[in-house]
Amino acid sequence: MQNTFSVLFYPRGYDEDKNGFVPIYSRITVNGKRSEFSIKRKVLLSKWSSKAGKVRGTATDVRELNRYMNSIRYKIQKIYEKLSNKEMLITAEGLKNRYLGKNIKQKMLLEIFQNHNMKVEKLVGKDFAPGTLERYKTAKKHVEDYIKLEYNFDDIPIKDVNHKFICGFEYYLKTKRNCGHNTTIKYITNFKKIIRIAFANDWINKDPFLNWKAKLKTVEREFLTEDEIQKMIEKKLHTGRLDQVKDIFLFCCFTGLAYADVKKLCSKDLVIGIDGETWIKINRTKTNSRSNIPVLPTAKMLIEKYKEYPDVVNGEKLLPVLSNQKMNAYLKEIADLCGINKNLTFHLARHTFATTITLSNGVPIESVSKMLGHKSLRTTQHYAKILDQKVSVDMQVLKSKMNKFSI
């Protein structure tokens, strides 16, 4: 049903003060029903134009008062349009209360964040990976701690989040939480999603991130060279547990699998490819994207080595993988024993596959990206760095072709 709607202003003549001024009221009418409120301004009754619904004259104070009334009319009209577009019930009293901010329950920041996280939790395994949920939970905890420290509140209205809040939160993460630049930006990006939800639902009128800009810093990712890989392969370790961790790490150097993916790898993930060779075909835990990886000889030998291992015999697991924490702890010891002066973490194996094993041996980046299960080449480029050695080999080929251009 089409509503009739109007906003007008009038002076309340019987409330005249001792100087002859009377208060100005705004009257909202919807479908013949009215609601009124004072705009907290006064005017000389003799200067009011009933026909125009504004103050007569061109003086500065008169123009300012007329502009103020126009801004009120504009804001009420915008509220009416929003409600109309959403096909909500519109009343004169409701428009007045919305304009004045009355009877509207304030949306709270951490409450919205928690509701978002609960929805993500229900979609883990469908639209989100478990790690994504953990990042959102950690981001919410950081926001909660910042509010308690900076404002001494348990929560704040979402409308109170402004540019100052965002910059303060960034400073808090870098100082009190000792987060690196890129880690800080990632937490703020998680927080930014909550603000975007609020903005999309009209819980806030302005995006406080509008003037906040931040870029991730390029990080030179470490990887093992061919010599370092060979050192690990040849090194005889003094305990079976260290040898086991070394083998799992090397397996990932030759397959590019992340920890979560090698952990869940089982015999059914090994298939015969179109070339008649063994391939690993799995959906990545992190993104659910498909990874198709031909099994290189070294990786195949490691699978054979552990096929009679107690945890592997039943076929539920392909390799005996320890917890990520234990793996990384043992890798530090293995690095020392092998004389490798690098921060050896399990994820470094994935970098090594992208760089030393594939790209530096002439495998096109498109193929590397598909094996890593990336959805775009841009992601692969963060892992893969072309080695100087590869550049040198490529240029030698070019030099041989350029010899014909002698001067």
XYZ file of C-alpha atoms in Angstrom, residues 211-405:
195
model
C 40.124 6.166 5.393
C 42.130 3.319 6.930
C 44.695 1.847 4.579
C 47.237 -0.860 5.256
C 49.270 -3.203 3.108
C 50.918 -6.483 3.957
C 54.695 -6.313 3.845
C 56.424 -8.677 1.468
C 58.068 -11.476 3.432
C 61.012 -13.358 1.994
C 59.975 -16.928 2.645
C 62.740 -19.394 3.461
C 63.159 -22.715 1.672
C 65.768 -25.459 1.529
C 68.312 -25.624 -1.275
C 69.128 -28.883 -3.076
C 72.312 -29.211 -0.984
C 70.350 -28.818 2.267
C 67.759 -31.370 1.150
C 70.581 -33.813 0.371
C 72.127 -33.167 3.792
C 68.860 -34.165 5.448
C 68.456 -37.256 3.291
C 71.987 -38.473 4.093
C 71.972 -37.589 7.808
C 71.703 -40.602 10.123
C 69.766 -39.554 13.211
C 70.167 -41.108 16.642
C 66.477 -41.781 17.397
C 63.668 -43.362 15.433
C 61.304 -40.480 16.296
C 63.650 -37.855 14.800
C 64.104 -40.005 11.706
C 60.336 -40.316 11.365
C 59.825 -36.527 11.575
C 62.629 -35.952 9.061
C 61.004 -38.380 6.610
C 57.541 -36.762 6.880
C 59.127 -33.346 6.330
C 61.028 -34.604 3.271
C 57.860 -36.208 1.946
C 56.205 -32.769 1.998
C 59.269 -31.225 0.327
C 58.606 -33.569 -2.609
C 54.790 -33.275 -2.646
C 54.059 -29.711 -1.456
C 51.470 -30.920 1.051
C 50.666 -28.744 4.067
C 50.676 -30.287 7.566
C 46.876 -30.680 7.766
C 46.811 -32.461 4.405
C 49.626 -34.948 5.020
C 48.134 -35.626 8.463
C 44.835 -36.821 6.937
C 46.422 -38.536 3.895
C 45.264 -42.146 3.497
C 45.683 -44.946 0.979
C 42.528 -44.060 -0.984
C 44.125 -40.676 -1.832
C 46.698 -42.534 -3.963
C 45.331 -43.106 -7.478
C 46.701 -44.076 -10.873
C 46.794 -40.983 -13.097
C 46.282 -40.583 -16.835
C 49.994 -41.285 -17.320
C 49.785 -44.649 -15.562
C 51.796 -43.295 -12.614
C 50.814 -42.834 -8.959
C 49.199 -39.494 -8.065
C 47.968 -37.943 -4.828
C 44.498 -36.457 -5.283
C 42.939 -34.717 -2.270
C 40.855 -31.702 -1.317
C 42.913 -29.255 0.719
C 41.832 -28.818 4.336
C 42.342 -25.053 4.274
C 40.448 -24.120 1.106
C 38.722 -27.356 0.027
C 40.331 -26.827 -3.395
C 41.632 -29.852 -5.287
C 45.323 -30.806 -5.267
C 46.562 -33.234 -7.942
C 50.184 -34.207 -7.379
C 52.255 -36.795 -9.277
C 54.246 -38.801 -6.700
C 57.979 -38.301 -7.257
C 60.346 -41.280 -6.683
C 61.634 -39.956 -3.332
C 58.089 -39.530 -2.010
C 57.155 -43.013 -3.254
C 60.142 -44.545 -1.412
C 59.048 -42.866 1.817
C 55.525 -44.276 1.455
C 57.042 -47.760 0.970
C 59.284 -47.278 4.013
C 56.306 -46.813 6.341
C 53.723 -49.164 4.811
C 54.248 -51.719 7.621
C 54.253 -49.075 10.380
C 51.643 -49.816 13.119
C 49.637 -46.610 12.514
C 49.655 -47.205 8.755
C 48.846 -50.924 8.377
C 45.061 -50.439 8.756
C 45.061 -48.079 5.765
C 43.499 -45.157 7.592
C 46.765 -43.201 7.395
C 49.446 -43.215 4.744
C 52.207 -41.888 7.024
C 52.714 -41.718 10.829
C 52.385 -37.961 11.395
C 52.853 -36.476 14.875
C 51.161 -33.317 16.152
C 52.192 -30.091 14.449
C 53.687 -28.771 17.694
C 55.847 -31.861 18.169
C 56.872 -31.922 14.503
C 58.087 -28.318 14.641
C 59.915 -28.892 17.920
C 61.779 -31.920 16.484
C 62.557 -30.035 13.257
C 64.544 -27.440 15.241
C 66.715 -30.256 16.584
C 67.028 -31.851 13.144
C 68.153 -28.524 11.637
C 70.949 -28.297 14.227
C 72.053 -31.889 13.641
C 72.105 -31.362 9.858
C 73.956 -28.045 10.113
C 71.088 -26.126 8.478
C 71.086 -22.529 9.700
C 67.432 -21.801 8.976
C 64.245 -21.589 11.011
C 63.038 -25.047 10.055
C 59.240 -25.260 10.378
C 56.933 -27.799 8.803
C 55.436 -25.231 6.414
C 58.907 -24.556 5.005
C 58.583 -27.915 3.196
C 55.746 -26.486 1.096
C 57.914 -23.482 0.158
C 60.737 -25.860 -0.760
C 58.477 -27.863 -3.074
C 57.281 -24.677 -4.802
C 60.753 -23.242 -5.245
C 63.614 -25.755 -5.203
C 61.840 -28.917 -6.354
C 59.547 -27.527 -9.066
C 60.063 -23.953 -10.292
C 63.851 -24.036 -10.247
C 63.724 -27.247 -12.288
C 61.626 -25.706 -15.024
C 58.110 -26.716 -13.935
C 55.737 -23.927 -15.104
C 54.130 -21.872 -12.344
C 50.662 -22.850 -13.631
C 51.443 -26.522 -12.924
C 52.940 -25.691 -9.527
C 49.811 -23.715 -8.639
C 47.566 -26.667 -9.528
C 49.645 -29.093 -7.472
C 49.592 -26.746 -4.477
C 45.810 -26.453 -4.771
C 45.865 -22.671 -5.153
C 42.920 -20.865 -6.693
C 45.079 -18.163 -8.290
C 48.650 -17.753 -9.505
C 48.982 -14.740 -7.237
C 48.865 -17.017 -4.199
C 51.509 -19.304 -5.700
C 53.833 -16.359 -6.272
C 53.962 -15.766 -2.501
C 55.480 -19.230 -2.090
C 57.597 -19.448 -5.188
C 60.776 -17.441 -5.642
C 62.863 -17.924 -8.746
C 66.392 -18.801 -7.718
C 69.413 -16.965 -9.115
C 70.643 -20.358 -10.270
C 67.532 -20.807 -12.418
C 67.882 -17.287 -13.835
C 71.523 -18.085 -14.695
C 70.564 -21.314 -16.507
C 67.805 -19.548 -18.434
C 70.165 -16.750 -19.449
C 72.805 -19.239 -20.614
C 70.253 -20.637 -23.047
C 69.501 -17.112 -24.221
C 73.215 -16.289 -24.600
C 73.729 -19.276 -26.873
C 70.928 -18.005 -29.087
C 72.252 -14.461 -29.047
C 75.795 -15.445 -30.190
C 74.741 -15.032 -33.791
C 74.433 -11.272 -33.192
